[in-house]
Short mmCIF file of C-alpha atoms in Angstrom, two decimals:
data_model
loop_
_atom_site.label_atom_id
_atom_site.label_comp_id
_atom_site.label_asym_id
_atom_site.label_seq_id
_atom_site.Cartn_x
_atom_site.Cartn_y
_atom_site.Cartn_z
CA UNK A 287 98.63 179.69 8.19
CA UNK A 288 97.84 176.05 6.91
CA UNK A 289 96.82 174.56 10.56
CA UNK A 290 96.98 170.35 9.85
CA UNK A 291 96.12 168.33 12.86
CA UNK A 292 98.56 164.94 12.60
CA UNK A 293 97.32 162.14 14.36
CA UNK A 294 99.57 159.14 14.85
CA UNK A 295 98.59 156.19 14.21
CA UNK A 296 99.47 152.39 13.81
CA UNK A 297 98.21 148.66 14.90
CA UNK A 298 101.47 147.47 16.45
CA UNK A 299 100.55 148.05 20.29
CA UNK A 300 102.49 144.81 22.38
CA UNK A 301 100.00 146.10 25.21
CA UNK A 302 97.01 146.16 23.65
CA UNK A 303 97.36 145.14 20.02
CA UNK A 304 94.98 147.04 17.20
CA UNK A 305 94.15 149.61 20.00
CA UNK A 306 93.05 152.49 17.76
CA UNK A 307 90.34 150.35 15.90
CA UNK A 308 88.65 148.73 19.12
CA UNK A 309 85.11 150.02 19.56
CA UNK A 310 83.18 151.36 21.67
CA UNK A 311 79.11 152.42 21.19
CA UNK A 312 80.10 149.80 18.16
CA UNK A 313 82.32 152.92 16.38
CA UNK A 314 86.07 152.45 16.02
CA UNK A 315 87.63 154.39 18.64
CA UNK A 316 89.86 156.45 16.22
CA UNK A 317 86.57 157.47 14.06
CA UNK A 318 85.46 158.76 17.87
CA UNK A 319 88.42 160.75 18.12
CA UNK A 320 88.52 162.56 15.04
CA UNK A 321 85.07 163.48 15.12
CA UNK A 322 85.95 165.16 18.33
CA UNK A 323 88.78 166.71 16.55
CA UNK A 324 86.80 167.94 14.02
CA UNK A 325 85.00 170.22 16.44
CA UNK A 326 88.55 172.65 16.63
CA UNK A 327 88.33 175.86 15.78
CA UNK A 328 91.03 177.35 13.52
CA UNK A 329 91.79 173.78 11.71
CA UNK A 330 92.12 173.41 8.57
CA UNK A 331 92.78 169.32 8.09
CA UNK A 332 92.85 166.59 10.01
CA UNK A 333 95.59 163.99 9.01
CA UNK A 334 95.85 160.44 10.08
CA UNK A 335 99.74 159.74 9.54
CA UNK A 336 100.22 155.64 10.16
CA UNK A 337 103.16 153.22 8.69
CA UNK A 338 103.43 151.15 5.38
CA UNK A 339 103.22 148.40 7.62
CA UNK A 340 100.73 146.10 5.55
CA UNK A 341 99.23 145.58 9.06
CA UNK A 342 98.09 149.19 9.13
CA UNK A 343 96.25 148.64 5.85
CA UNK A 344 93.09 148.42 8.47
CA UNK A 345 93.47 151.87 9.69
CA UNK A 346 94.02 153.09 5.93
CA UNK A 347 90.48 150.89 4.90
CA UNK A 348 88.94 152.88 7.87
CA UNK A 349 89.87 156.47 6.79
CA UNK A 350 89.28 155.98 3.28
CA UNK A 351 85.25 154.60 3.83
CA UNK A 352 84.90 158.00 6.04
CA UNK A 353 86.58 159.88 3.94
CA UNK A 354 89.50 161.30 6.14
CA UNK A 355 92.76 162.44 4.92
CA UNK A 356 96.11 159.72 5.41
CA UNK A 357 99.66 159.60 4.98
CA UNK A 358 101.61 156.56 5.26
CA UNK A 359 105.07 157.06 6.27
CA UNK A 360 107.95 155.33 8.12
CA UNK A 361 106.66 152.88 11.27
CA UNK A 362 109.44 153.64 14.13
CA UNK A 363 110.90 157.15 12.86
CA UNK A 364 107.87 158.91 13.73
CA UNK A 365 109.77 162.21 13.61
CA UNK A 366 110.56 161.36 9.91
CA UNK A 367 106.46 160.30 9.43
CA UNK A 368 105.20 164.00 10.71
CA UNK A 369 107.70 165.44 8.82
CA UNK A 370 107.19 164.10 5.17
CA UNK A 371 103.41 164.31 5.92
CA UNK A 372 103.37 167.84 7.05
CA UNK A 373 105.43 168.54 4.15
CA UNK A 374 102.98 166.68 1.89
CA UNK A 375 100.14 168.96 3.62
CA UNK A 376 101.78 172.17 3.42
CA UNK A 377 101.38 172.43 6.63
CA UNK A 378 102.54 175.92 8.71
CA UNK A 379 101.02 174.67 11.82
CA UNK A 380 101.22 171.54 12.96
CA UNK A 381 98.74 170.02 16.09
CA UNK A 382 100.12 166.84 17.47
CA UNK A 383 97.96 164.19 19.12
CA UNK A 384 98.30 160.77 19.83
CA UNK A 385 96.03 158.07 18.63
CA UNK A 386 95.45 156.78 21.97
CA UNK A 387 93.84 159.57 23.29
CA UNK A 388 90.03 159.07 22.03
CA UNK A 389 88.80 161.46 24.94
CA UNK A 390 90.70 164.59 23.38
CA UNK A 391 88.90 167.44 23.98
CA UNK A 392 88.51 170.07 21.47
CA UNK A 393 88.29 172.90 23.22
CA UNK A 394 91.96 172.34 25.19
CA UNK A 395 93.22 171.68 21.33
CA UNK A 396 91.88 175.07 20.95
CA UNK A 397 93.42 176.66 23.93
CA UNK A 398 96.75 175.83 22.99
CA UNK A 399 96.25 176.69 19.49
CA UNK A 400 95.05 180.27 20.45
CA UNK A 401 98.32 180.48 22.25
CA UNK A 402 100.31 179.56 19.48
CA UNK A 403 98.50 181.56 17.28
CA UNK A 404 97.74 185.04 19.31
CA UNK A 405 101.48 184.66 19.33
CA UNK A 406 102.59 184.38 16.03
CA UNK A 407 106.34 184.39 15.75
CA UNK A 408 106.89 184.48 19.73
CA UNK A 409 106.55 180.53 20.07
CA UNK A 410 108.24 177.91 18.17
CA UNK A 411 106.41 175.23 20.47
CA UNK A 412 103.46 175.56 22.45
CA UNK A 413 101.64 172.59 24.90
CA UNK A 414 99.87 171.30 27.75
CA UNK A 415 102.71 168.86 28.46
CA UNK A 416 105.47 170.67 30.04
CA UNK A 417 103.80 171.40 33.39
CA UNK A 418 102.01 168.55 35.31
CA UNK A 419 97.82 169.45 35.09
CA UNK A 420 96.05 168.05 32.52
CA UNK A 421 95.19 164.03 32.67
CA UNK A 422 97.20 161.98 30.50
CA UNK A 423 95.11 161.65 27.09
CA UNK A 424 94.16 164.94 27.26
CA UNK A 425 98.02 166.02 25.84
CA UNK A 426 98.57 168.22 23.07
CA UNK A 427 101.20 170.03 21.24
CA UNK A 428 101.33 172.62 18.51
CA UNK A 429 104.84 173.83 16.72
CA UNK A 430 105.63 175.37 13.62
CA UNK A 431 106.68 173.28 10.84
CA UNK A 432 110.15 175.53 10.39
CA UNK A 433 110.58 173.69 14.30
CA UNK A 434 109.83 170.41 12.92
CA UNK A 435 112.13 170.81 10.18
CA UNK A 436 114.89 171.70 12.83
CA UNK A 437 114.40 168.56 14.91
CA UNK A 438 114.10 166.22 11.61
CA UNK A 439 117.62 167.00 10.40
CA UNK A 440 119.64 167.86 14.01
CA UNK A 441 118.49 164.61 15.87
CA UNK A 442 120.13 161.36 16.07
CA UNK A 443 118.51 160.66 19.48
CA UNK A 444 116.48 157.36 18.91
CA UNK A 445 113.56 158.47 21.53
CA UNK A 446 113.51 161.86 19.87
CA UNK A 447 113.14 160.08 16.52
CA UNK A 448 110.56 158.21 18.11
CA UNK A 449 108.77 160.46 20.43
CA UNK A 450 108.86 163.74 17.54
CA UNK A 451 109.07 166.61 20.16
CA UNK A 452 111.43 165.69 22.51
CA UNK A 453 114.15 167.44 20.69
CA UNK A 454 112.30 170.93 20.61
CA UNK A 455 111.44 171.07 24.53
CA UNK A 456 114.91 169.57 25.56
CA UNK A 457 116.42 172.69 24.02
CA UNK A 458 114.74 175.84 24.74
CA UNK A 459 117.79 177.68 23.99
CA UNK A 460 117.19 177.07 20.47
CA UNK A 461 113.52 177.21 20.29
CA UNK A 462 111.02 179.35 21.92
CA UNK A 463 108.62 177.37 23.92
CA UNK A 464 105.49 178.50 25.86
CA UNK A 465 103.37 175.76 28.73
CA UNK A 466 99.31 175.98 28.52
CA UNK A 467 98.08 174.49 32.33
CA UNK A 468 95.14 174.04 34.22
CA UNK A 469 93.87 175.85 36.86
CA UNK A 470 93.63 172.71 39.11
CA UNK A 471 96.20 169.94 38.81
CA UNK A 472 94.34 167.04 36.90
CA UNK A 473 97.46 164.94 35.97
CA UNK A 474 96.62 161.88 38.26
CA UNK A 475 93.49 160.96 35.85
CA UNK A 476 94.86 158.37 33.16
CA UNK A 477 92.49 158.64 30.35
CA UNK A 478 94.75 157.40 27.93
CA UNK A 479 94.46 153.93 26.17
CA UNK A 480 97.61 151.63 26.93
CA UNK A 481 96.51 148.70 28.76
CA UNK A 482 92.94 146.79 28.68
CA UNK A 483 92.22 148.52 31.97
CA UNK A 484 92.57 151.67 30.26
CA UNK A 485 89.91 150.36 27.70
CA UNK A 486 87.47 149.90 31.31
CA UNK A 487 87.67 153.16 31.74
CA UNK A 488 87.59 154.80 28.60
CA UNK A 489 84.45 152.31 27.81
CA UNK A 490 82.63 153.75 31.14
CA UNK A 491 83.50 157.28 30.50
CA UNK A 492 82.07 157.47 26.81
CA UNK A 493 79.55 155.05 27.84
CA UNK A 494 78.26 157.04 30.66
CA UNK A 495 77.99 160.84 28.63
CA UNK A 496 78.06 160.35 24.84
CA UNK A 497 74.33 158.85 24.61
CA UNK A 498 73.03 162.19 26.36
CA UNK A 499 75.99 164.52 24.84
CA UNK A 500 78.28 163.46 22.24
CA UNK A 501 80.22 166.68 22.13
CA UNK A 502 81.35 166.47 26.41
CA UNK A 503 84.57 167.76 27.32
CA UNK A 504 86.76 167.57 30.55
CA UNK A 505 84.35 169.57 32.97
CA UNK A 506 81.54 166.19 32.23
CA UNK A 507 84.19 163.63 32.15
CA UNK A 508 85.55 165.04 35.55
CA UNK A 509 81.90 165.31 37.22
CA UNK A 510 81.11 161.85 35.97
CA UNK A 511 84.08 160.48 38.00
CA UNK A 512 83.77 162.19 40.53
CA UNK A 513 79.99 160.48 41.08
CA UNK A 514 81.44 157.19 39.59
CA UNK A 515 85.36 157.32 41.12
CA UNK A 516 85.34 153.57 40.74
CA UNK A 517 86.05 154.19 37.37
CA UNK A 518 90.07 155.87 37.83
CA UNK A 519 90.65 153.16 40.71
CA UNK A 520 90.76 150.77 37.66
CA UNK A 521 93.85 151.76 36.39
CA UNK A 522 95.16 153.99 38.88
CA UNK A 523 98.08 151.71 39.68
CA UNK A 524 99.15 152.25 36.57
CA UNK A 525 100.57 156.42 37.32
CA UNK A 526 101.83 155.06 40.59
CA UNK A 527 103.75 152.13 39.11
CA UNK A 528 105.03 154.76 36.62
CA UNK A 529 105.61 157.13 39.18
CA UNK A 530 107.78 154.87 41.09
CA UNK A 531 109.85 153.91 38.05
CA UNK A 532 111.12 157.57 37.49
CA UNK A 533 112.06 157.92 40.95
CA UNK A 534 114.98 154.92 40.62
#
């Protein structure tokens, strides 16, 4: 199978605008998180799928001097920009991962890959998202691109349309899904990059363990906070402001 990592990406945050290109160690934190990516097992391209916004032209500059691959596609059907670009990759397999998760870690890609994969045929849609464990920018998701195909021409849902997978996982009668979880619930750590304080901790985090290991994964990051656990105070607030929201 033709395994294509898609990452999402675009400059139009209203949080925290031209998110993916802010630096940190004075490299763009996109170029970080693809050279994390690159470290998967059982990958065979890495795609960086943004918008034909002309404001986007910045992330297209960037991937073109390093030499990744890009696809430039529709700016709020997201569903429609995986799905021409996986079609433009011949892709089988398709790994979704946000842009604002610069921390990914390579070797929970390649858990849930080895799921989809040992399985092939069983699953239509394997993550880490279903069950609460992993912290948030940790998330991935891995579906066939037969599934993709589905949920491109049966939604109408604008949030599915928007989100990509929401239609796959909201209907496990139609698609077989399988759940990839931690051992230990992990899901209160916010290491995802929404909001400046998100950039604090992300800063102190790659900060604190790329300079003496560039290739750490979750087992470092979660040591370092736990000596340092100023650093998730900083935007802690954020999962329990969220966290009250869904309970109205």
């Amino acid at each position: 199978m033709n395994t294509v990592v898609i990452v999402q990406a675009r400059m139009g945050s209203t949080r925290l605008p031209g998110k993916v290109l802010l630096r940190v160690l004075d490299m763009p934190l996109l170029q970080f998180q693809i050279e994390r990516l690159k470290d998967t097992p059982k990958v065979d391209s890495i795609v960086i799928a943004t918008t034909t916004n002309p404001a986007d032209d910045l992330i297209v500059d960037l991937c073109e001097s390093l030499g990744y691959l890009v696809f430039r596609g529709a700016e709020h059907d997201v569903l429609d920009r995986y799905h021409t670009a996986a079609q433009f990759y011949e892709a089988d397999c398709i790994v979704r991962i946000n842009s604002d998760c610069p921390l990914i870690d390579p070797a929970i890609v390649s858990r849930v890959l080895d799921v989809f994969h040992s399985e092939l045929g069983s699953y239509d849609y394997v993550s880490n998202i279903l069950e609460k464990g992993y912290p948030i920018g940790l998330h991935t998701e891995v579906f066939s691109r037969e599934a993709l195909k589905n949920a491109f021409y049966h939604s109408t849902d604008p949030d599915e349309r928007e989100h990509v997978t929401p239609y796959l996982y909201r209907n496990p009668d139609k698609f077989k899904l399988a759940s990839v979880a931690p051992e230990i619930d992990m899901s209160h750590l916010r290491w995802t990059l929404d909001y400046p304080v998100d950039l604090m901790v992300i800063r102190r985090i790659i900060e604190g363990l790329y300079p003496k290991n560039p290739k750490f994964g979750i087992d470092e990051i979660v040591n370092f906070i736990e000596e340092n656990p100023e650093i998730s105070e900083l935007n802690s607030y954020i999962q329990k402001e969220q966290t009250i929201m869904k309970s109205y």
